[in-house]
CSV table of C-alpha atoms in Angstrom, one decimal:
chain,number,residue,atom,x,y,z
R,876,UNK,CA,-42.0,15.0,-14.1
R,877,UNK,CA,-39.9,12.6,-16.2
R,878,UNK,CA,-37.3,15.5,-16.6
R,879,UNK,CA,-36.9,16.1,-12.9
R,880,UNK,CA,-34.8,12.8,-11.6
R,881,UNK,CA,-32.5,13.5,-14.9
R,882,UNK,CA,-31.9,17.6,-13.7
R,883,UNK,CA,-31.0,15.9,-10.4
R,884,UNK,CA,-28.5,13.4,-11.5
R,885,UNK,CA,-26.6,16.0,-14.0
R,886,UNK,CA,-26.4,18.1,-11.0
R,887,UNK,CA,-25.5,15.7,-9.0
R,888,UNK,CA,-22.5,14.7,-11.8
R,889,UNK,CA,-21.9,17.9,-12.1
R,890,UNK,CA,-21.2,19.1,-8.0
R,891,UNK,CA,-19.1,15.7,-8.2
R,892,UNK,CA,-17.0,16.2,-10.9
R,893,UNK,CA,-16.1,19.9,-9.0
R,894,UNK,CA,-15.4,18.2,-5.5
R,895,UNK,CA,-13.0,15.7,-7.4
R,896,UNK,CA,-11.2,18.3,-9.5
R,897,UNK,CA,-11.7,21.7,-7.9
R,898,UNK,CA,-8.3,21.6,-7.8
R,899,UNK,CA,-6.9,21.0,-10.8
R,900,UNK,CA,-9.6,23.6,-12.0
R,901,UNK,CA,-8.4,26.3,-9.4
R,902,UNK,CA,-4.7,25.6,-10.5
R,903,UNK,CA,-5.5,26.4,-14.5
R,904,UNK,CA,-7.7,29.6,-13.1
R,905,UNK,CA,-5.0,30.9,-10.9
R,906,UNK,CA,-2.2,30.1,-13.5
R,907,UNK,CA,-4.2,31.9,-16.0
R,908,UNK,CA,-5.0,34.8,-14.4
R,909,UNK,CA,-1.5,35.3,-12.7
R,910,UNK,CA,-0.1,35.0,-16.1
R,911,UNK,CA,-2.3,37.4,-18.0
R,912,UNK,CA,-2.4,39.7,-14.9
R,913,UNK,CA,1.1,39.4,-13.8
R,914,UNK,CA,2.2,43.3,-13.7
R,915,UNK,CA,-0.6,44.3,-12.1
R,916,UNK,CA,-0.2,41.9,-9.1
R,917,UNK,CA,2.9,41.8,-8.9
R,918,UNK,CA,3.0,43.9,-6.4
R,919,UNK,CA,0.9,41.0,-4.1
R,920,UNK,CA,3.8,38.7,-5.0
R,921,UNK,CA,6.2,41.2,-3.7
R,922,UNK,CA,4.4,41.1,-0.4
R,923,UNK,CA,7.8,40.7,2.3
R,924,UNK,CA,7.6,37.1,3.7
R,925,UNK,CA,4.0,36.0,2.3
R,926,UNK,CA,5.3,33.1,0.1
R,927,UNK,CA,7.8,31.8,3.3
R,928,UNK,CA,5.2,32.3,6.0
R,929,UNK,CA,2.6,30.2,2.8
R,930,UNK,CA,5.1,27.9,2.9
R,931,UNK,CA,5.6,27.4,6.3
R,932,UNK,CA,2.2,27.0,7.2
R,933,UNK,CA,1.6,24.7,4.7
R,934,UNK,CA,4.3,22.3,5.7
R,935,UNK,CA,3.3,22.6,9.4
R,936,UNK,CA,-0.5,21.3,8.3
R,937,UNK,CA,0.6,18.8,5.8
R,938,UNK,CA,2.8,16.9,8.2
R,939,UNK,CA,0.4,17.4,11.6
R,940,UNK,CA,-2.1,14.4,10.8
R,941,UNK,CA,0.9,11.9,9.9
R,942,UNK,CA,1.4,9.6,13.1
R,943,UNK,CA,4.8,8.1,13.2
R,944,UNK,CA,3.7,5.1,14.1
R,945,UNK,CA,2.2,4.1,10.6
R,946,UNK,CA,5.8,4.1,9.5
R,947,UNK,CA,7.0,1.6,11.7
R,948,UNK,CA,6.7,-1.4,9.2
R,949,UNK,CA,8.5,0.5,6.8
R,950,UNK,CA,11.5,1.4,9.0
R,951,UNK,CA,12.0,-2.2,10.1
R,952,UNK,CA,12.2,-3.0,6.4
R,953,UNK,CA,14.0,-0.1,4.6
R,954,UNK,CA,15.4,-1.2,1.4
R,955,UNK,CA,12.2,-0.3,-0.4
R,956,UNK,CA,11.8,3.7,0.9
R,957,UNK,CA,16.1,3.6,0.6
R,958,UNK,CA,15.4,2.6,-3.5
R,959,UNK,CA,13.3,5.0,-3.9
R,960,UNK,CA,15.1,7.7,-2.0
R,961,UNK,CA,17.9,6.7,-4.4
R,962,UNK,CA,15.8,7.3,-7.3
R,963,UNK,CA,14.2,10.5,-6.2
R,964,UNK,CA,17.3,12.2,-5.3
R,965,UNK,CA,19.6,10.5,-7.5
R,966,UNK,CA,18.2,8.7,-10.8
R,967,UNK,CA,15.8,11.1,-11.5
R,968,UNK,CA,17.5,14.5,-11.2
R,969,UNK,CA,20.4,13.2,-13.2
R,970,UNK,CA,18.1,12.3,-15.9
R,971,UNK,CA,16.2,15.7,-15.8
R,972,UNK,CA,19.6,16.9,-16.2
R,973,UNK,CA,19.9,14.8,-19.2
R,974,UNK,CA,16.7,15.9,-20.9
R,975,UNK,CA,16.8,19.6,-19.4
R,976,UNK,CA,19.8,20.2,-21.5
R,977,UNK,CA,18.4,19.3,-24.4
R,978,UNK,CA,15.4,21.3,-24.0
R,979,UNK,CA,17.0,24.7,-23.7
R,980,UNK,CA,17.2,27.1,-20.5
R,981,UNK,CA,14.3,28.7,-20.6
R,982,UNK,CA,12.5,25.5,-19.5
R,983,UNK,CA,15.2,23.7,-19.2
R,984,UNK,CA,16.4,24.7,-15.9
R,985,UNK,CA,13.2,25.2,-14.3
R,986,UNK,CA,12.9,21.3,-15.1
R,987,UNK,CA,15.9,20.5,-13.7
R,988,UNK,CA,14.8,22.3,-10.5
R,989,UNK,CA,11.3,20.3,-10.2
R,990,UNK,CA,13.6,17.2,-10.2
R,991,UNK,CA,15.4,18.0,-7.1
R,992,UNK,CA,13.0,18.7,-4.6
R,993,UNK,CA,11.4,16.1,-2.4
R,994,UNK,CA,8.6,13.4,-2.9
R,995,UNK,CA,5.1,15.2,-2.4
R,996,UNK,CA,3.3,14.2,1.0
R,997,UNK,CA,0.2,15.5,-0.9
R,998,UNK,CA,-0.6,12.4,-3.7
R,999,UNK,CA,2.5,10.1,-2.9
R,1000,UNK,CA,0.7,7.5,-0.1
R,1001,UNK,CA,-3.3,8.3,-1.6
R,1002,UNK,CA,-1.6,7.1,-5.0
R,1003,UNK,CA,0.0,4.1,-3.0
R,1004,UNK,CA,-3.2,3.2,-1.6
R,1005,UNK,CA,-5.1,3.7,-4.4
R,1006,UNK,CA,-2.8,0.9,-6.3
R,1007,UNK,CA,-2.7,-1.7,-3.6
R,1008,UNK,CA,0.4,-0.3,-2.4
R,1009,UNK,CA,2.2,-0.3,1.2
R,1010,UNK,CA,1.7,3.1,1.5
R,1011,UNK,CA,3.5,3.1,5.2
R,1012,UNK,CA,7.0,3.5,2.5
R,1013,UNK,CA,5.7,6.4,0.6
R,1014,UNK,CA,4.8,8.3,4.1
R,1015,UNK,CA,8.7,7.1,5.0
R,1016,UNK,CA,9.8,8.0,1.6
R,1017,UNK,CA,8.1,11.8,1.3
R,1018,UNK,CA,9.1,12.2,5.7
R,1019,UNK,CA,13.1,11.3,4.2
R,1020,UNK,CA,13.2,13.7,1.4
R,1021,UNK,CA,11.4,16.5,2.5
R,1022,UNK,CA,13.5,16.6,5.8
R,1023,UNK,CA,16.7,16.3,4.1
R,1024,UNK,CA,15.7,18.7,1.1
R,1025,UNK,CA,17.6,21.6,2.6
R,1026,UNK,CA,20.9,20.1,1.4
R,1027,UNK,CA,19.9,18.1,-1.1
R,1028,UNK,CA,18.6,20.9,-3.2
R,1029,UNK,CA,21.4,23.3,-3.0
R,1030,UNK,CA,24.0,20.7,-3.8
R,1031,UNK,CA,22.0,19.5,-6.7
R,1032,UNK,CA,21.4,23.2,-7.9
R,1033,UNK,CA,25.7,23.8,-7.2
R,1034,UNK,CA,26.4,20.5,-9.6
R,1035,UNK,CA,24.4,21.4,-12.1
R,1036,UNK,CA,25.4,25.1,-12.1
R,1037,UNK,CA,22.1,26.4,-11.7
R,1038,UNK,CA,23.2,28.3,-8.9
R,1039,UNK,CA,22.4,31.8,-10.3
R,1040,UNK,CA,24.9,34.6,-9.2
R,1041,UNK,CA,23.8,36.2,-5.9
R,1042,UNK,CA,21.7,33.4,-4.4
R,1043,UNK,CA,24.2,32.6,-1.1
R,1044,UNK,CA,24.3,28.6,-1.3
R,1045,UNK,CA,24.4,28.8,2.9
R,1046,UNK,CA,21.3,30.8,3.0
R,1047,UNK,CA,19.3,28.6,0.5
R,1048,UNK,CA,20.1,25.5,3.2
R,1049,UNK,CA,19.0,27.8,6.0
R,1050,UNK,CA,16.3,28.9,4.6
R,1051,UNK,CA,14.8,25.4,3.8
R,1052,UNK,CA,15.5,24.0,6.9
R,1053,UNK,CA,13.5,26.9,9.1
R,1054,UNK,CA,11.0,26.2,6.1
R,1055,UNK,CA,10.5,22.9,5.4
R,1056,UNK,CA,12.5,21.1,8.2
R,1057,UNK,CA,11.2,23.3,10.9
R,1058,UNK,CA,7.6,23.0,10.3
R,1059,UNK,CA,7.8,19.5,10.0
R,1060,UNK,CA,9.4,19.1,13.4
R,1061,UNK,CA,7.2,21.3,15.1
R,1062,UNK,CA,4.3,19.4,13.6
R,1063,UNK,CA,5.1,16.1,15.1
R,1064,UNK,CA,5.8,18.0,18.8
R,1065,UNK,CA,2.3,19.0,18.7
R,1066,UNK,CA,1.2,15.6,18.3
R,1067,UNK,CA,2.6,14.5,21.4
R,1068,UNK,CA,-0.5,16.6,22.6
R,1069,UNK,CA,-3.0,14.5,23.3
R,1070,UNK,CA,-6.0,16.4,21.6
R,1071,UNK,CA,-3.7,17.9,19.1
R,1072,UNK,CA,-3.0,14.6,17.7
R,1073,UNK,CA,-6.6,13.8,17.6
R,1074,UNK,CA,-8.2,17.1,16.1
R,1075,UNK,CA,-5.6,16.4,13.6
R,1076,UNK,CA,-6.5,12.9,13.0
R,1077,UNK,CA,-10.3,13.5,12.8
R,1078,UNK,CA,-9.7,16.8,10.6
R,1079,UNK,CA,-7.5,15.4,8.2
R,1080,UNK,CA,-9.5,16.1,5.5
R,1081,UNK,CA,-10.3,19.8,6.2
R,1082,UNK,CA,-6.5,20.1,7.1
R,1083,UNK,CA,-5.9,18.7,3.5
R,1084,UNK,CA,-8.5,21.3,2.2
R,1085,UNK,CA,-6.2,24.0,3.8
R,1086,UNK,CA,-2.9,22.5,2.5
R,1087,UNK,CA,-4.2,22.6,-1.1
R,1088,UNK,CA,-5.3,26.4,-0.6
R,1089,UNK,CA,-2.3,26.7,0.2
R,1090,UNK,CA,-0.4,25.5,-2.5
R,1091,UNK,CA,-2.8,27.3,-5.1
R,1092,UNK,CA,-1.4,30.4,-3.3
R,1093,UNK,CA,2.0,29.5,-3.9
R,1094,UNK,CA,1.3,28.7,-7.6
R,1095,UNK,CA,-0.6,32.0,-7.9
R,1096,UNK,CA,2.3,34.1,-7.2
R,1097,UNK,CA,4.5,31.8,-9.3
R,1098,UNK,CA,2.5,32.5,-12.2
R,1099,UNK,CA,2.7,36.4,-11.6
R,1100,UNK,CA,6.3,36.3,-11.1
R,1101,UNK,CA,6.7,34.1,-14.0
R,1102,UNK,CA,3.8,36.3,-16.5
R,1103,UNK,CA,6.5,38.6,-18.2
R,1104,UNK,CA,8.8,35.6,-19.5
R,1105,UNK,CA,6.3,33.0,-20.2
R,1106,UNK,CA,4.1,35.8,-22.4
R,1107,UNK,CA,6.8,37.0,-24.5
R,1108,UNK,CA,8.0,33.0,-25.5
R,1109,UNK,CA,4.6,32.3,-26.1
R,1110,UNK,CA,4.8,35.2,-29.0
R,1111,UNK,CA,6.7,33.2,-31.0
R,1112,UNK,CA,6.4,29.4,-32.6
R,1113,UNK,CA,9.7,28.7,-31.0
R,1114,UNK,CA,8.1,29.4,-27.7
R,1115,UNK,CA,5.4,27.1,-28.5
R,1116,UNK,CA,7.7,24.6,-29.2
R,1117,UNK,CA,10.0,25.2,-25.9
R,1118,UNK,CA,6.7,24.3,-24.1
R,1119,UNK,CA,6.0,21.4,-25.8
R,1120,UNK,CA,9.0,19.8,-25.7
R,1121,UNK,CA,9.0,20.6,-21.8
R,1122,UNK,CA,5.9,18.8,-21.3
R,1123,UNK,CA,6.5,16.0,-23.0
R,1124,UNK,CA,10.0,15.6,-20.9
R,1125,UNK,CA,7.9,16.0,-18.1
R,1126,UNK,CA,5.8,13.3,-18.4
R,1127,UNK,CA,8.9,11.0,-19.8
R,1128,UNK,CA,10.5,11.7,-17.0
R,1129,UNK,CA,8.1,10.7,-14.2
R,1130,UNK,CA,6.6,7.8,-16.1
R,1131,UNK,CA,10.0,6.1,-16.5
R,1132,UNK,CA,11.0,6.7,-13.0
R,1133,UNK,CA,7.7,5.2,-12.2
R,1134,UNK,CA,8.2,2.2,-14.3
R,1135,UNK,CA,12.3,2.2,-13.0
R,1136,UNK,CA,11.2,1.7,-9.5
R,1137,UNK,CA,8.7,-1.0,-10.3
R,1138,UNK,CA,10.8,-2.8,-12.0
R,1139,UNK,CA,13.9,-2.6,-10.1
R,1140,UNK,CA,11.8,-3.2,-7.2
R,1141,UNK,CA,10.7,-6.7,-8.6
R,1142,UNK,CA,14.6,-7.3,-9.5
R,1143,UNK,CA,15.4,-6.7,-6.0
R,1144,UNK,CA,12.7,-9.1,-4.6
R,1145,UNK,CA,10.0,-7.3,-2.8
R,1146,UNK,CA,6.5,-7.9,-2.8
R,1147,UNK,CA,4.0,-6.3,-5.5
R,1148,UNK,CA,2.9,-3.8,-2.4
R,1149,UNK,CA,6.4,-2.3,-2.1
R,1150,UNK,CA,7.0,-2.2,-5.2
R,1151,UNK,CA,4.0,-0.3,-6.0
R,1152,UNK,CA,5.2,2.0,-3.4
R,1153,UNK,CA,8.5,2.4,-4.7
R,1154,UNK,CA,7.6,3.6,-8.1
R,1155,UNK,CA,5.2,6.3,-7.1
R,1156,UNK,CA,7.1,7.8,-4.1
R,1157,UNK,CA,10.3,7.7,-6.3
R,1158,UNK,CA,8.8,9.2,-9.3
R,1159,UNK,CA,6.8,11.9,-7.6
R,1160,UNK,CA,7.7,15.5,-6.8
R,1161,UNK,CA,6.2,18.4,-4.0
R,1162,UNK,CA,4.6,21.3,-6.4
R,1163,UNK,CA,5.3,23.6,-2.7
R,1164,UNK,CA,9.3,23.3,-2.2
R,1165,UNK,CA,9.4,23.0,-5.8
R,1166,UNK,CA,8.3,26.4,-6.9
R,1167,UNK,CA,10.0,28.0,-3.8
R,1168,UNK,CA,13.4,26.9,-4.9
R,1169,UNK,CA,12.5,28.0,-8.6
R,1170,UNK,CA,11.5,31.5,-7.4
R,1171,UNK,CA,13.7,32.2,-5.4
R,1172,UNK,CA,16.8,30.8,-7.8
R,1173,UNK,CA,15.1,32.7,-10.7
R,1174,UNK,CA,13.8,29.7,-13.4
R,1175,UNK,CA,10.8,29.6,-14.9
R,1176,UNK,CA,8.2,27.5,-12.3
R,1177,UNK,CA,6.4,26.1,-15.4
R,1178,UNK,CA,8.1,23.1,-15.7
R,1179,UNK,CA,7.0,22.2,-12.0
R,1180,UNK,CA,4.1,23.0,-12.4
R,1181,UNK,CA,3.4,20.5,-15.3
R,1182,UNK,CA,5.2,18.1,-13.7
R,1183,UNK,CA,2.8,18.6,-10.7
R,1184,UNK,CA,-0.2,18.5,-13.0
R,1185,UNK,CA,1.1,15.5,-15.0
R,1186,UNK,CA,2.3,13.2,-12.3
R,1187,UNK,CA,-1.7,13.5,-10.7
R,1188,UNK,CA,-3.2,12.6,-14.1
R,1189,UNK,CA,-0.7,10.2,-15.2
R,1190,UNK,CA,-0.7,8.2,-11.5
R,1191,UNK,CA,-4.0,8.0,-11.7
R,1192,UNK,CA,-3.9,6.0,-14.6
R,1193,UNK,CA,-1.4,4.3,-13.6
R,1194,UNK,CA,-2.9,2.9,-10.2
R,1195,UNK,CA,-6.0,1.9,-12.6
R,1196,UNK,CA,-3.4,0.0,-14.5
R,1197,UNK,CA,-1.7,-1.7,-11.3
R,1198,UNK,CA,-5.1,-2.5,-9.9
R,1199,UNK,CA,-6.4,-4.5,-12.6
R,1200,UNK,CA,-3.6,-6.1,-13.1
R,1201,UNK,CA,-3.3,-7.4,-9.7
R,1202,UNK,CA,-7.0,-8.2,-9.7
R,1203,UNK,CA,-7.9,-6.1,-7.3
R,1204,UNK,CA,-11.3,-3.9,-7.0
């Protein structure tokens, strides 16, 4: 039947599309439903220690398959991952300060929060590979930030004053070094295990699979936590407005960075690989430590998660870009 081979192929599109952007899919779902839902499950939210022990996990099994070794070239040259260190933890959150202020509190702040966590281990070195990139110096770059994180982010949050009244600077640092730091540490001991190191080499994949679960969780309860707030400004056209004008800072911010470190990278010297490095590992943010410090520091988790959102569909245009441009396939 002449109708059969098409049925096929649509289903075929079809299951692909979902394997490709069952995330991205599951992210609107879960935002949706935590937002309509919120009082009812909030309750699942106020489970004690299920969003640390979520996080936790999720940082253990995100860093297990990364070797140490594939960061060796990086190391012996650091100027590159140091740039975009610099921008990630300097440039950027001063801008978001910039641009937050101008935006208003209510999303405001929670922008300014996204802009001081570390590079995301998740999309920085696929992106970097995806362009052409040397993606050894994002893998340096998101190992950097995420293990210094636990004072970068409270010092970031004290100079801007978003330190809200009750949240004990001291125990924000501790807390993200047991869990973010820790994790991460722990991780790379159990890789000096022999069959450790290769389950998680040959599992990467699934393990990835796991991680993104993972972070779905994490934005699940952010939306419930977030539902009372982000219903009431959506009332109103102001509120509409307030979201508008956060998105569009969102994606302003992370595509200048981007274009920042590729430019400044060329300025400086480096080859069209590490400067393709540079700008996505500079210009990219972790949705997990992200919406942790949000939470837990009372903003609206919004503003990360669009930058999360926007930062996979703008890179993704973006390697396109650098790809054909550098003639490659």
């Amino acid at each position: 039947m002449p109708g059969v081979p098409r049925a096929t192929e649509s289903r075929r599109a079809v299951k692909q599309f979902l394997i490709d952007r069952w995330f991205l899919i599951g992210l609107t779902v879960l935002v949706v439903v935590g937002t309509l839902l919120g009082p009812a499950l909030m309750p699942l939210a106020k489970v004690p220690g299920i969003k640390d022990v979520n996080l936790f996990l999720v940082m253990f099994f995100m860093t297990l398959p990364i070797a140490l070794a594939q960061m060796q070239g990086a190391i012996s040259r650091p100027a590159p991952a140091a740039l975009a260190v610099a921008i990630s933890y300097g440039l950027l959150p001063a801008v978001a300060w910039g641009i937050g202020s101008l935006i208003g509190p209510s999303y405001g702040h929670g922008l300014m929060v996204a802009s001081i966590v570390p590079c995301t281990q998740a999309s920085a070195a696929v992106w970097t590979r995806k362009a052409g990139g040397n993606d050894s110096i994002a893998v340096l770059v998101t190992i950097v930030t995420n293990l210094s994180c636990f004072l970068v982010a409270p010092a970031w949050l004290a100079i801007m004053r978003l330190t809200p009244q009750g949240l004990d600077f001291v125990r924000m640092v501790t807390q993200l070094a047991g869990l973010v730091v820790l994790p991460m540490i722990l991780a790379q001991i159990a890789r000096r295990i022999g069959p450790v190191a290769h389950l998680a080499t040959k599992y990467r994949t699934p393990l990835g699979v796991l991680v993104q679960c993972g972070l779905l969780s994490m934005v699940f309860f952010g939306a419930i936590e977030s539902s009372q707030g982000l219903r009431q400004g959506l009332q109103t056209t102001s509120g509409w407005l307030s979201m508008l004008a956060m998105a569009t800072g969102v994606v302003l911010l992370h595509t200048t960075m981007f274009f920042v470190g590729l430019y400044t990278s060329k300025l400086c010297g480096f080859s069209r690989e590490d400067s393709t490095a540079v700008a996505f590992s500079g210009s990219q943010k972790t949705l997990m430590v992200g919406l942790k410090v949000a939470m837990d520091s009372g903003y609206s988790v919004l503003p990360m998660i669009t930058y999360h959102i926007g930062q996979l569909f703008v890179d993704t245009l973006l390697a396109d870009w650098l790809k054909r441009r550098s003639g490659l396939k």
